[in-house]
Coordinates of C-alpha atoms in Angstrom, one line a residue:
Chain R
V1 CA -29.8 19.3 -176.5
S2 CA -32.8 21.2 -174.9
E3 CA -35.0 20.1 -177.8
R4 CA -34.1 16.2 -177.5
E5 CA -33.8 16.3 -173.8
S6 CA -30.7 14.5 -174.2
Q7 CA -27.0 14.9 -173.7
L8 CA -26.2 11.4 -174.7
V9 CA -23.7 10.7 -177.6
L10 CA -24.0 7.2 -179.0
G11 CA -20.4 6.1 -179.5
V12 CA -20.2 4.4 -182.8
D13 CA -17.1 2.3 -182.8
P14 CA -17.8 -0.6 -185.1
D15 CA -15.2 -3.6 -184.4
P16 CA -15.8 -6.0 -187.2
A17 CA -15.5 -9.1 -184.7
A18 CA -18.3 -7.6 -182.6
L19 CA -21.0 -6.8 -185.1
W20 CA -24.5 -7.5 -184.0
P21 CA -25.6 -11.1 -185.2
G22 CA -28.2 -11.3 -187.9
L23 CA -26.2 -9.1 -190.3
D24 CA -24.5 -10.4 -193.3
Q25 CA -21.3 -11.4 -192.2
R26 CA -20.3 -13.9 -195.1
A27 CA -17.0 -13.2 -196.9
G28 CA -16.8 -14.2 -200.7
G29 CA -19.3 -13.8 -203.2
G30 CA -16.7 -11.8 -205.0
R31 CA -16.3 -9.1 -202.6
S32 CA -13.1 -8.4 -201.2
P33 CA -12.7 -8.7 -197.1
R34 CA -12.7 -4.9 -196.9
Q35 CA -16.0 -4.7 -199.0
A36 CA -17.7 -7.5 -196.9
A37 CA -16.7 -5.9 -193.8
G38 CA -17.6 -2.7 -195.0
E39 CA -21.2 -3.8 -195.8
A40 CA -21.6 -5.5 -192.5
V41 CA -20.2 -2.1 -190.7
L42 CA -22.7 -0.2 -192.4
A43 CA -25.5 -2.3 -191.7
H44 CA -24.5 -2.6 -187.9
C45 CA -23.9 1.1 -187.5
R46 CA -27.3 1.9 -189.2
A47 CA -29.0 -0.7 -186.8
L48 CA -27.2 0.7 -183.7
I49 CA -28.0 4.3 -184.7
G50 CA -31.7 3.5 -185.7
A51 CA -32.4 1.6 -182.3
T52 CA -31.1 4.4 -180.3
A53 CA -31.7 7.6 -182.2
E54 CA -34.5 8.9 -180.1
S55 CA -32.4 8.7 -176.8
C56 CA -29.4 10.5 -178.4
V57 CA -28.4 14.0 -179.4
A58 CA -25.5 12.9 -181.4
V59 CA -23.4 10.3 -182.8
K60 CA -19.5 10.0 -182.2
L61 CA -18.0 8.3 -185.2
Q62 CA -14.5 6.6 -184.2
L63 CA -12.6 7.2 -187.4
A64 CA -10.1 4.4 -186.9
R65 CA -12.7 1.7 -187.2
F66 CA -13.5 3.2 -190.8
E67 CA -9.8 3.9 -191.8
V68 CA -9.1 0.2 -191.2
L69 CA -11.5 -0.5 -194.0
G70 CA -9.5 1.7 -196.5
G71 CA -11.1 3.7 -199.2
T72 CA -14.5 1.7 -198.4
G73 CA -14.2 2.7 -195.1
W74 CA -14.5 6.4 -196.0
S75 CA -17.5 5.7 -198.1
V76 CA -19.2 3.9 -195.2
L77 CA -18.1 6.6 -192.7
E78 CA -20.0 9.2 -194.9
Q79 CA -23.1 6.9 -195.1
V80 CA -23.1 6.4 -191.5
A81 CA -22.8 10.2 -191.1
E82 CA -25.6 11.0 -193.3
H83 CA -28.0 8.3 -191.6
A84 CA -27.3 9.7 -188.4
R85 CA -28.1 13.2 -189.7
G86 CA -31.4 11.9 -191.1
L87 CA -32.3 10.9 -187.7
G88 CA -31.7 14.5 -186.4
L89 CA -28.4 13.9 -184.7
L90 CA -25.2 15.8 -184.7
V91 CA -22.1 14.1 -185.9
I92 CA -19.0 14.1 -183.8
A93 CA -15.9 13.1 -185.7
D94 CA -13.5 11.3 -183.2
A95 CA -10.5 12.0 -185.3
K96 CA -8.1 13.3 -182.6
R97 CA -6.0 14.8 -185.5
G98 CA -3.3 17.4 -184.9
D99 CA -0.6 18.6 -187.2
I100 CA 1.1 22.0 -188.4
D101 CA -0.7 24.7 -189.9
V102 CA -1.3 23.8 -193.4
T103 CA -1.9 20.1 -192.7
A104 CA -4.4 21.0 -189.8
E105 CA -6.3 22.8 -192.7
A106 CA -6.5 19.7 -194.7
Y107 CA -7.5 17.8 -192.0
A108 CA -10.3 20.5 -191.1
G109 CA -11.4 20.3 -194.3
A110 CA -11.6 16.7 -194.6
L111 CA -13.8 16.3 -191.4
I112 CA -15.7 19.6 -191.5
A113 CA -16.8 21.6 -194.3
G114 CA -14.5 20.7 -197.3
L115 CA -11.9 22.7 -199.2
D116 CA -12.1 24.6 -202.4
S117 CA -9.6 23.2 -205.2
P118 CA -8.7 24.0 -208.8
F119 CA -10.8 20.8 -209.5
G120 CA -13.9 22.3 -207.7
R121 CA -14.9 22.1 -204.2
L122 CA -13.9 18.9 -202.2
E123 CA -16.6 17.7 -200.0
G124 CA -16.0 17.3 -196.3
L125 CA -17.6 14.7 -193.8
G126 CA -19.7 17.6 -192.7
A127 CA -19.1 16.9 -188.8
D128 CA -20.6 19.2 -186.4
L129 CA -17.8 18.8 -184.0
V130 CA -14.2 17.2 -184.3
T131 CA -11.9 16.0 -181.7
V132 CA -8.4 17.5 -182.0
N133 CA -5.0 16.6 -180.1
P134 CA -3.3 19.6 -178.8
L135 CA 0.2 18.5 -178.2
M136 CA 1.6 20.5 -181.1
G137 CA 0.2 23.9 -179.7
A138 CA -2.3 26.5 -180.1
D139 CA -1.2 27.1 -184.0
S140 CA -2.0 23.1 -184.7
V141 CA -5.4 23.9 -183.2
E142 CA -6.4 27.3 -184.6
P143 CA -6.9 26.0 -188.2
F144 CA -9.5 23.6 -186.8
V145 CA -11.5 26.1 -184.9
R146 CA -11.4 28.7 -187.8
A147 CA -12.8 26.2 -190.2
A148 CA -15.2 25.1 -187.7
R149 CA -16.3 28.5 -186.7
A150 CA -16.9 29.4 -190.3
A151 CA -19.2 26.5 -190.6
G152 CA -21.2 26.7 -187.4
A153 CA -19.5 23.7 -186.2
G154 CA -17.1 23.3 -183.3
V155 CA -13.9 21.6 -181.8
L156 CA -13.5 19.5 -179.1
V157 CA -10.0 19.7 -177.8
L158 CA -8.2 16.4 -175.7
V159 CA -7.9 18.0 -172.3
R160 CA -8.0 15.0 -169.8
T161 CA -8.7 12.0 -171.5
S162 CA -10.3 8.7 -170.0
N163 CA -7.4 6.1 -170.3
P164 CA -5.1 5.3 -167.6
G165 CA -2.0 6.3 -169.5
A166 CA -3.7 9.9 -169.5
A167 CA -1.6 10.0 -166.0
D168 CA 1.8 9.6 -168.1
F169 CA 1.8 13.2 -169.4
E170 CA -1.6 14.9 -169.3
D171 CA -1.3 14.9 -165.3
L172 CA 2.2 16.1 -165.2
E173 CA 2.9 19.0 -162.6
L174 CA 4.5 22.1 -164.2
A175 CA 7.3 24.2 -162.8
G176 CA 6.3 27.3 -161.2
S177 CA 2.4 27.7 -161.4
G178 CA 2.0 23.9 -160.2
E179 CA -0.6 23.4 -162.5
R180 CA -1.0 19.9 -164.3
L181 CA -0.3 20.0 -168.2
W182 CA -4.0 19.5 -168.7
E183 CA -4.9 22.5 -166.9
R184 CA -2.6 24.8 -169.2
V185 CA -4.3 22.7 -172.0
A186 CA -7.5 23.8 -170.4
A187 CA -6.7 27.6 -170.3
M188 CA -5.9 27.6 -174.0
V189 CA -9.2 25.9 -174.8
D190 CA -11.0 28.9 -172.8
E191 CA -8.9 31.4 -174.6
L192 CA -9.5 29.9 -178.1
G193 CA -13.2 29.8 -177.3
R194 CA -14.0 33.3 -176.3
A195 CA -14.7 34.6 -179.8
G196 CA -17.1 31.8 -180.3
I197 CA -19.6 32.0 -177.4
G198 CA -23.1 31.6 -178.8
Q199 CA -26.4 32.4 -177.2
A200 CA -26.7 29.6 -174.9
G201 CA -23.4 30.9 -173.1
L202 CA -21.3 27.7 -174.8
S203 CA -18.3 28.1 -176.9
D204 CA -17.7 26.5 -180.2
V205 CA -14.2 25.2 -178.5
G206 CA -15.1 22.5 -176.3
A207 CA -12.7 19.9 -174.3
V208 CA -12.9 16.2 -173.9
V209 CA -12.7 15.5 -170.5
G210 CA -12.7 11.5 -169.4
A211 CA -15.9 10.4 -167.2
T212 CA -13.4 8.1 -165.5
Q213 CA -11.7 10.9 -163.2
P214 CA -14.8 12.9 -162.0
G215 CA -12.4 14.5 -159.6
H216 CA -10.9 16.5 -162.6
L217 CA -14.6 17.8 -163.4
L218 CA -14.8 20.4 -161.1
R219 CA -11.6 21.9 -161.9
A220 CA -12.1 21.5 -165.6
R221 CA -15.3 23.7 -165.4
E222 CA -13.5 26.3 -163.3
L223 CA -11.0 26.6 -166.2
M224 CA -13.3 26.4 -169.0
G225 CA -16.7 28.2 -167.9
S226 CA -18.1 28.2 -171.5
A227 CA -16.9 25.1 -173.2
P228 CA -18.9 22.0 -174.1
F229 CA -17.6 18.9 -172.5
L230 CA -17.4 15.5 -174.3
L231 CA -17.3 13.0 -171.4
P232 CA -16.3 9.6 -172.7
G233 CA -15.6 6.4 -170.6
I234 CA -19.1 5.9 -169.2
G235 CA -19.7 2.3 -168.9
A236 CA -17.1 0.0 -170.4
Q237 CA -14.2 2.2 -169.2
G238 CA -15.8 2.4 -165.6
G239 CA -17.3 5.9 -165.6
R240 CA -20.8 6.7 -164.2
V241 CA -23.3 9.3 -165.3
E242 CA -23.8 10.5 -161.7
D243 CA -20.4 11.4 -161.3
L244 CA -20.7 14.1 -163.7
A245 CA -22.6 17.0 -162.3
P246 CA -19.7 19.7 -162.7
A247 CA -20.2 19.5 -166.2
F248 CA -23.7 20.9 -166.3
A249 CA -22.9 24.1 -164.6
A250 CA -22.3 25.7 -167.9
G251 CA -26.0 24.8 -168.6
P252 CA -27.7 21.5 -170.1
A253 CA -25.4 21.1 -173.1
G254 CA -22.2 21.5 -170.8
G255 CA -22.0 17.9 -170.8
L256 CA -22.2 15.5 -173.5
V257 CA -22.1 12.1 -172.2
S258 CA -20.4 9.6 -174.5
A259 CA -20.9 5.5 -174.3
S260 CA -19.8 3.1 -177.0
R261 CA -19.6 -0.4 -175.9
S262 CA -21.9 -0.4 -173.0
I263 CA -24.9 0.6 -175.4
A264 CA -23.6 -1.8 -178.6
G265 CA -22.9 -4.6 -176.2
A266 CA -26.0 -4.2 -173.8
H267 CA -27.4 -7.4 -174.7
R268 CA -24.4 -9.4 -173.9
A269 CA -24.6 -7.8 -170.3
G270 CA -28.1 -8.0 -169.9
G271 CA -29.6 -10.4 -172.4
G272 CA -32.3 -9.4 -174.9
D273 CA -32.0 -8.8 -178.5
P274 CA -29.3 -6.3 -179.5
P275 CA -31.5 -3.4 -180.6
S276 CA -33.8 -3.7 -177.7
A277 CA -31.1 -3.9 -175.3
A278 CA -29.3 -0.9 -176.8
R279 CA -32.3 1.3 -177.0
G280 CA -33.0 0.3 -173.1
E281 CA -29.3 1.2 -172.2
A282 CA -29.5 4.4 -174.3
E283 CA -32.7 5.4 -172.8
R284 CA -31.4 4.9 -169.0
L285 CA -28.4 6.9 -169.7
R286 CA -30.3 9.7 -171.4
R287 CA -32.4 9.8 -168.3
A288 CA -29.5 9.7 -165.9
A289 CA -27.8 12.6 -167.5
W290 CA -30.8 14.7 -168.4
E291 CA -32.3 14.6 -164.5
L292 CA -28.8 15.1 -163.4
S293 CA -28.6 18.2 -165.5
R294 CA -31.8 19.6 -164.3
R295 CA -31.0 18.9 -160.8
V296 CA -27.6 20.8 -161.4
L297 CA -29.2 23.7 -162.9
Q298 CA -31.9 24.0 -160.4
A299 CA -29.6 24.0 -157.5
G300 CA -27.4 26.3 -159.4
Chain Z
V1 CA 20.4 4.3 -195.6
S2 CA 23.8 2.8 -195.9
E3 CA 22.9 1.0 -199.1
R4 CA 21.6 4.1 -200.8
E5 CA 24.0 6.4 -199.2
S6 CA 20.8 8.6 -198.3
Q7 CA 19.1 9.9 -195.2
L8 CA 16.8 11.8 -197.5
V9 CA 13.1 11.2 -196.8
L10 CA 10.9 13.0 -199.5
G11 CA 7.9 14.6 -198.0
V12 CA 5.0 14.0 -200.2
D13 CA 2.3 16.6 -199.1
P14 CA 0.3 17.0 -202.3
D15 CA -1.8 20.5 -202.1
P16 CA -4.2 20.3 -205.0
A17 CA -3.6 23.8 -205.7
A18 CA 0.2 23.4 -206.1
L19 CA 0.7 20.6 -208.2
W20 CA 3.2 20.4 -211.0
P21 CA 2.0 22.1 -214.2
G22 CA 1.6 19.8 -217.2
L23 CA -0.7 17.3 -215.3
D24 CA -4.2 16.8 -216.4
Q25 CA -6.1 19.5 -213.9
R26 CA -9.3 19.7 -215.5
A27 CA -12.4 19.2 -213.7
G28 CA -15.3 17.6 -215.3
G29 CA -15.5 14.8 -218.0
G30 CA -17.9 13.0 -215.7
R31 CA -15.5 13.1 -212.7
S32 CA -16.3 14.1 -209.2
P33 CA -13.9 17.1 -208.1
R34 CA -12.4 14.4 -205.8
Q35 CA -11.8 11.9 -208.6
A36 CA -10.3 14.9 -210.8
A37 CA -8.2 15.5 -207.8
G38 CA -7.2 12.3 -207.1
E39 CA -6.0 11.5 -210.5
A40 CA -4.0 14.8 -210.7
V41 CA -2.7 14.0 -207.2
L42 CA -1.8 10.6 -208.0
A43 CA 0.3 11.7 -211.3
H44 CA 1.7 14.7 -209.4
C45 CA 3.3 12.2 -206.5
R46 CA 4.4 9.8 -209.2
A47 CA 6.2 12.4 -211.0
L48 CA 7.5 13.8 -207.9
I49 CA 8.8 10.6 -206.5
G50 CA 10.0 9.2 -209.6
A51 CA 12.1 12.3 -210.2
T52 CA 13.7 12.2 -206.7
A53 CA 13.8 8.4 -205.9
E54 CA 17.5 8.1 -206.5
S55 CA 18.5 10.7 -204.0
C56 CA 16.1 9.4 -201.4
V57 CA 15.7 6.5 -199.0
A58 CA 12.0 7.0 -197.9
V59 CA 9.0 8.9 -198.8
K60 CA 6.9 10.3 -195.9
L61 CA 3.2 10.3 -197.1
Q62 CA 1.1 13.4 -195.3
L63 CA -2.1 11.7 -194.6
A64 CA -4.2 14.7 -194.3
R65 CA -3.7 15.6 -198.0
F66 CA -5.4 12.0 -198.8
E67 CA -7.7 12.2 -196.3
V68 CA -9.6 15.4 -197.8
L69 CA -10.1 13.3 -201.0
G70 CA -12.5 10.9 -199.1
G71 CA -12.4 7.5 -200.1
T72 CA -10.5 8.2 -203.5
G73 CA -8.0 9.3 -201.3
W74 CA -7.2 6.3 -199.5
S75 CA -7.0 4.6 -203.0
V76 CA -4.5 7.2 -204.2
L77 CA -2.6 6.9 -201.2
E78 CA -2.1 3.1 -201.6
Q79 CA -1.0 3.8 -205.1
V80 CA 1.7 6.3 -204.2
A81 CA 3.0 3.9 -201.5
E82 CA 3.3 0.9 -203.9
H83 CA 5.0 3.2 -206.4
A84 CA 7.5 4.3 -203.6
R85 CA 8.1 0.8 -202.7
G86 CA 8.6 -0.2 -206.5
L87 CA 11.5 2.4 -206.4
G88 CA 13.1 0.8 -203.5
L89 CA 11.8 3.3 -201.0
L90 CA 10.6 3.0 -197.4
V91 CA 7.1 4.4 -196.5
I92 CA 6.6 6.5 -193.8
A93 CA 2.8 7.2 -193.0
D94 CA 2.7 10.8 -191.4
A95 CA -0.5 10.2 -189.6
K96 CA 0.1 11.3 -186.0
R97 CA -2.5 9.0 -184.7
G98 CA -2.9 8.5 -181.2
D99 CA -5.9 7.1 -179.1
I100 CA -7.0 4.5 -176.4
D101 CA -5.7 1.0 -176.7
V102 CA -8.5 -0.5 -179.1
T103 CA -8.6 2.4 -181.2
A104 CA -4.8 2.6 -181.6
E105 CA -4.9 -1.2 -182.6
A106 CA -7.2 -0.4 -185.3
Y107 CA -5.1 2.5 -186.6
A108 CA -2.0 0.4 -186.2
G109 CA -3.6 -2.0 -188.4
A110 CA -4.9 0.3 -190.9
L111 CA -1.5 1.8 -191.4
I112 CA 1.1 -0.9 -190.8
A113 CA 0.3 -4.6 -191.7
G114 CA -3.6 -5.0 -191.5
L115 CA -6.1 -6.7 -189.1
D116 CA -7.7 -10.1 -189.3
S117 CA -11.4 -9.9 -189.1
P118 CA -14.3 -12.6 -189.7
F119 CA -14.6 -11.4 -193.1
G120 CA -10.8 -12.2 -193.8
R121 CA -7.4 -10.1 -193.5
L122 CA -8.2 -6.3 -193.6
E123 CA -5.2 -5.1 -195.8
G124 CA -3.2 -2.5 -194.1
L125 CA -1.2 0.5 -195.9
G126 CA 2.0 -1.5 -195.2
A127 CA 3.7 1.4 -193.8
D128 CA 7.3 0.9 -192.8
L129 CA 7.3 3.8 -190.2
V130 CA 4.0 5.4 -188.5
T131 CA 4.3 8.9 -186.8
V132 CA 2.5 8.8 -183.5
N133 CA 1.3 11.8 -181.1
P134 CA 2.1 10.4 -177.5
L135 CA -0.3 13.0 -175.6
M136 CA -2.7 10.3 -174.2
G137 CA 0.4 8.3 -172.5
A138 CA 2.2 5.0 -173.1
D139 CA -0.8 3.0 -173.5
S140 CA -1.6 4.9 -176.5
V141 CA 1.6 4.3 -178.0
E142 CA 2.1 0.7 -177.2
P143 CA -0.3 -1.0 -179.5
F144 CA 1.6 0.9 -182.3
V145 CA 4.9 -0.5 -181.1
R146 CA 3.8 -4.1 -180.9
A147 CA 2.0 -3.9 -184.5
A148 CA 5.0 -2.3 -185.8
R149 CA 7.5 -4.7 -184.1
A150 CA 5.4 -7.7 -185.2
A151 CA 5.7 -6.4 -188.9
G152 CA 9.4 -5.5 -188.9
A153 CA 8.3 -1.9 -189.3
G154 CA 8.7 0.8 -186.7
V155 CA 7.1 4.0 -184.9
L156 CA 8.0 7.6 -184.8
V157 CA 6.8 9.2 -181.9
L158 CA 6.3 13.2 -182.0
V159 CA 8.9 14.3 -179.4
R160 CA 9.7 18.1 -180.2
T161 CA 7.9 19.1 -183.5
S162 CA 9.0 21.8 -185.8
N163 CA 6.2 24.2 -185.5
P164 CA 6.4 27.5 -183.4
G165 CA 3.4 26.4 -181.4
A166 CA 5.6 23.3 -180.2
A167 CA 6.7 26.0 -177.3
D168 CA 3.1 26.0 -176.0
F169 CA 3.2 22.6 -174.5
E170 CA 6.1 20.5 -175.7
D171 CA 8.6 22.8 -174.1
L172 CA 6.9 23.3 -170.6
E173 CA 9.3 22.9 -167.7
L174 CA 8.1 20.1 -165.1
A175 CA 8.0 20.6 -161.5
G176 CA 10.6 18.8 -159.4
S177 CA 13.0 17.2 -162.3
G178 CA 13.2 20.5 -164.2
E179 CA 12.8 18.5 -167.2
R180 CA 10.8 19.8 -170.5
L181 CA 7.5 17.8 -171.2
W182 CA 9.5 16.7 -174.5
E183 CA 12.4 15.4 -172.5
R184 CA 9.4 13.3 -170.7
V185 CA 8.5 11.9 -173.8
A186 CA 11.9 11.1 -175.0
A187 CA 12.7 9.1 -172.0
M188 CA 9.5 7.1 -172.7
V189 CA 10.7 6.5 -176.4
D190 CA 13.9 5.4 -175.0
E191 CA 12.2 2.9 -172.5
L192 CA 9.5 1.7 -175.3
G193 CA 12.6 1.0 -177.8
R194 CA 14.8 -0.9 -175.6
A195 CA 13.3 -4.2 -176.9
G196 CA 13.4 -3.3 -180.2
I197 CA 17.1 -2.4 -180.9
G198 CA 18.4 -4.1 -184.2
Q199 CA 21.8 -5.3 -185.6
A200 CA 22.7 -1.4 -186.6
G201 CA 22.1 -0.4 -183.1
L202 CA 19.0 1.5 -183.6
S203 CA 15.7 0.9 -182.2
D204 CA 12.2 0.3 -183.9
V205 CA 10.9 3.2 -181.7
G206 CA 12.2 6.6 -183.0
A207 CA 11.3 10.2 -182.6
V208 CA 10.2 13.0 -184.4
V209 CA 12.4 16.0 -183.6
G210 CA 12.1 19.2 -185.6
A211 CA 15.2 20.4 -187.5
T212 CA 14.2 23.9 -186.7
Q213 CA 15.6 23.8 -183.1
P214 CA 19.0 22.1 -183.6
G215 CA 19.5 23.0 -180.0
H216 CA 17.4 20.4 -179.0
L217 CA 19.1 17.7 -181.1
L218 CA 22.1 17.1 -178.7
R219 CA 19.9 16.7 -175.7
A220 CA 17.4 14.5 -177.7
R221 CA 20.6 12.2 -178.5
E222 CA 21.4 12.2 -175.0
L223 CA 18.0 11.2 -173.9
M224 CA 17.3 8.5 -176.7
G225 CA 20.7 6.9 -177.5
S226 CA 19.3 4.3 -179.8
A227 CA 16.4 5.9 -181.5
P228 CA 16.4 7.0 -185.2
F229 CA 15.3 10.6 -185.7
L230 CA 12.7 12.0 -188.2
L231 CA 14.0 15.6 -188.7
P232 CA 11.3 17.7 -190.4
G233 CA 11.4 21.1 -191.2
I234 CA 14.3 21.5 -193.6
G235 CA 13.8 24.2 -196.1
A236 CA 10.6 25.8 -196.2
Q237 CA 10.0 25.8 -192.5
G238 CA 13.6 27.0 -191.9
G239 CA 15.8 24.0 -190.9
R240 CA 19.3 23.5 -192.4
V241 CA 20.9 20.0 -192.7
E242 CA 24.3 21.5 -191.5
D243 CA 22.7 21.8 -187.9
L244 CA 21.8 18.0 -187.4
A245 CA 25.3 16.4 -186.8
P246 CA 23.9 15.3 -183.1
A247 CA 21.3 13.1 -184.8
F248 CA 24.0 11.1 -186.5
A249 CA 26.0 10.3 -183.3
A250 CA 23.6 7.1 -183.4
G251 CA 24.9 6.0 -186.8
P252 CA 24.3 6.9 -190.2
A253 CA 20.6 6.1 -190.0
G254 CA 20.2 8.2 -186.9
G255 CA 18.9 11.0 -188.6
L256 CA 16.3 10.7 -191.3
V257 CA 16.1 14.3 -193.0
S258 CA 12.7 15.0 -194.2
A259 CA 12.0 17.8 -196.8
S260 CA 8.5 18.4 -198.6
R261 CA 7.8 21.8 -199.9
S262 CA 11.6 22.7 -200.7
I263 CA 11.8 19.9 -203.0
A264 CA 8.7 19.7 -204.6
G265 CA 8.7 23.8 -205.1
A266 CA 12.5 23.8 -206.2
H267 CA 11.3 25.2 -209.7
R268 CA 9.7 28.2 -207.8
A269 CA 12.9 29.1 -205.9
G270 CA 15.4 28.4 -208.4
G271 CA 13.8 28.0 -211.9
G272 CA 13.8 25.0 -214.3
D273 CA 11.3 22.5 -215.0
P274 CA 9.9 20.9 -211.7
P275 CA 11.1 17.5 -212.0
S276 CA 15.1 18.7 -212.6
A277 CA 14.8 21.2 -209.9
A278 CA 13.4 18.7 -207.4
R279 CA 16.0 16.4 -208.5
G280 CA 18.7 18.8 -208.0
E281 CA 17.5 20.1 -204.7
A282 CA 17.0 16.4 -203.6
E283 CA 20.6 15.5 -204.5
R284 CA 21.8 18.6 -202.8
L285 CA 20.2 17.5 -199.6
R286 CA 21.2 13.9 -199.7
R287 CA 24.8 15.0 -200.3
A288 CA 25.1 17.2 -197.5
A289 CA 23.1 14.9 -195.2
W290 CA 25.5 11.9 -196.1
E291 CA 28.7 14.1 -195.9
L292 CA 27.6 15.3 -192.6
S293 CA 27.1 11.9 -191.3
R294 CA 30.4 10.7 -192.6
R295 CA 32.1 13.7 -191.0
V296 CA 30.1 12.8 -187.5
L297 CA 30.9 9.2 -187.6
Q298 CA 34.5 9.6 -188.5
A299 CA 35.0 12.3 -185.6
G300 CA 33.0 10.1 -183.0

C-alpha cells in the first residue's frame, strides 16, 4: 500500500452481459458458449486491469463469475490472476467459502498455495487474500488461517457485509452482552489474528466490513485493532470513500477500498471510452482514499 | 424417496490421498498432477457411486474436492453428476455459497440450471439441490430459491451444522426472544419455503441440520414443518441414524441422511474389498433410516 500509495482494490466481477464493447463477443466459430464467453471475459478482465492497475494495490476476483463458466472459468480465473500479479497487484479471491475442517483445508489449498497429493503437488490459485464465511464457527475458519499463514497470505472474514440483508442476522443483538452478532465475529477475527501480526502492525486475519454502513466502522476498529479491513460497497452500492476514516486508524493499509461496477462501468455514468473512464474513476478513488488515510494518520 | 425406499445420501468427498486402491494412481505419463488426480478421482467416484447407488436416493458432491483440481475438477464434477443421474440418483451440490444478489444469481446459475448470456446459454451443473450459507441474510438466499424454483430444484440452507464450531455463532442466544441464532435462520427457511410446498407436503427450501446434535432436531422440525432436512454427520462425525426420528415427522423425505467417510471407508473399519464394504454399509444405513421413518409415520 505504501509503495503504490494506493488502498484501491479493483473488483473484477465480469458479467458476460456487460463486458466492455469492442471485445470479440461472437458466439459460434466452433466454440461452445462457455468458451466464447470465457475468451471475452478474459479479454475484458485484462483490459480492465491493464487500464487501472497503476491506481490499484490489488484485484478482487469474484469467483462466482468464473464458476458460471465451468472448467473454462477456472482457467480464465488463473490467467486473470496471473495477469494482475504481473502488473504488481495483490490477488484477493472473493470466494466466501466456509466448511468443516477437512473441506476448509481443500478450499484453502485450491485458493491459496495448493495441496500435496499422491499425484504430485496440486497447484492453488495463489491468492494473497481469501474471503471466508465464518457462520460455521472458528473451526471452519482456522484451516484457512493456517494455510494462509504458512504461505505468507491472509484471510478476510465476513464481519459486517454491505448488502441490505446483512441486517437480518449479522446485526442481531445477543442476549447478555448486548453485542451484535457481527461484533462477536469481530472478536473471533481479533483473536485468530493475534499470532499473525506483522511489522506494519497489521494482522494476517482481516475483516470484510461494508462501506455502506460507516457507522459500524468505528466500532469494528475498536474490536479489531490490527485487522486490515476490506471495504466493499463503494460506488454502485452507495458507499463513499470519505466515510471510511476509522479504518485507517490501524495504518495506511488498515482499509482496502473495493469498487467494482463503479470503475468498470464508469463510461456509462460519465461518458468516454471504457478504459479511460475506468482509469479516471480508479485514480479519483485512489487519491481520495490515500489522502484520507494521510489525514487520519497525521491527526492520530 | 418412496420409489427407492431410501433416504440415504451418499456423500462424495474424494480426498486424493484416500482413494480406493486398484485405481490408476500413477503420476506422470505426460499428465499434470491435476489431470492424474482428476482421472483417479473420477474413477473412484464412479466406483463408489456404482457400488452403492441401489441403496441411495442422492449423491452429495463436496465441491471443495473438485475445486482443488482446478479446471479439471469442474469437468470431473460434471462427469460424476452425470454418472449419478444415469443411475437414477438426485444430485446435491454441497457448495455452501452465499453472496450479494447479482453474485448469488451467478452461483445459482453455475450450480443449477445455467444462465443466459450474449454468447448463448451457459450450462449449469444441473444440481437438484444446492447447499447455501445464509449469514448474509435473506437477500443472499432468495436468488438461489428463485433459480431453484424455476428449475424444479431446491435449496438447503445451513441452519445448524454438524461441526463442533457450530456452537460458536449458530447457537448464540438472541436478546429479547431468547431464540438461538439458528432458530432465527430456521424461521427464514420456513418463510422462504411457504410458496414452494409440493404435493408431498415438503417445501423446496430445506435445511441442513447436523445429525450430531439430535436434541436440535425436534425443535428444528417445530420451526420448519415442511422443510426437508439434510442430515450430515452420520458415521465419521459421530451421528447415529436412530436419533433422527423427528426429521421424519414431515414425511418419509423429511430427512435425507448423509454419510461420506463411513461409506467410502467402510473397508478400513470392517474389512473386505472397498465396493462390497461400501455397499454393505450403505444398505445398512438405508434400511435403518427407512425403517425408522416407517415407525415414525405409523406412530404419528
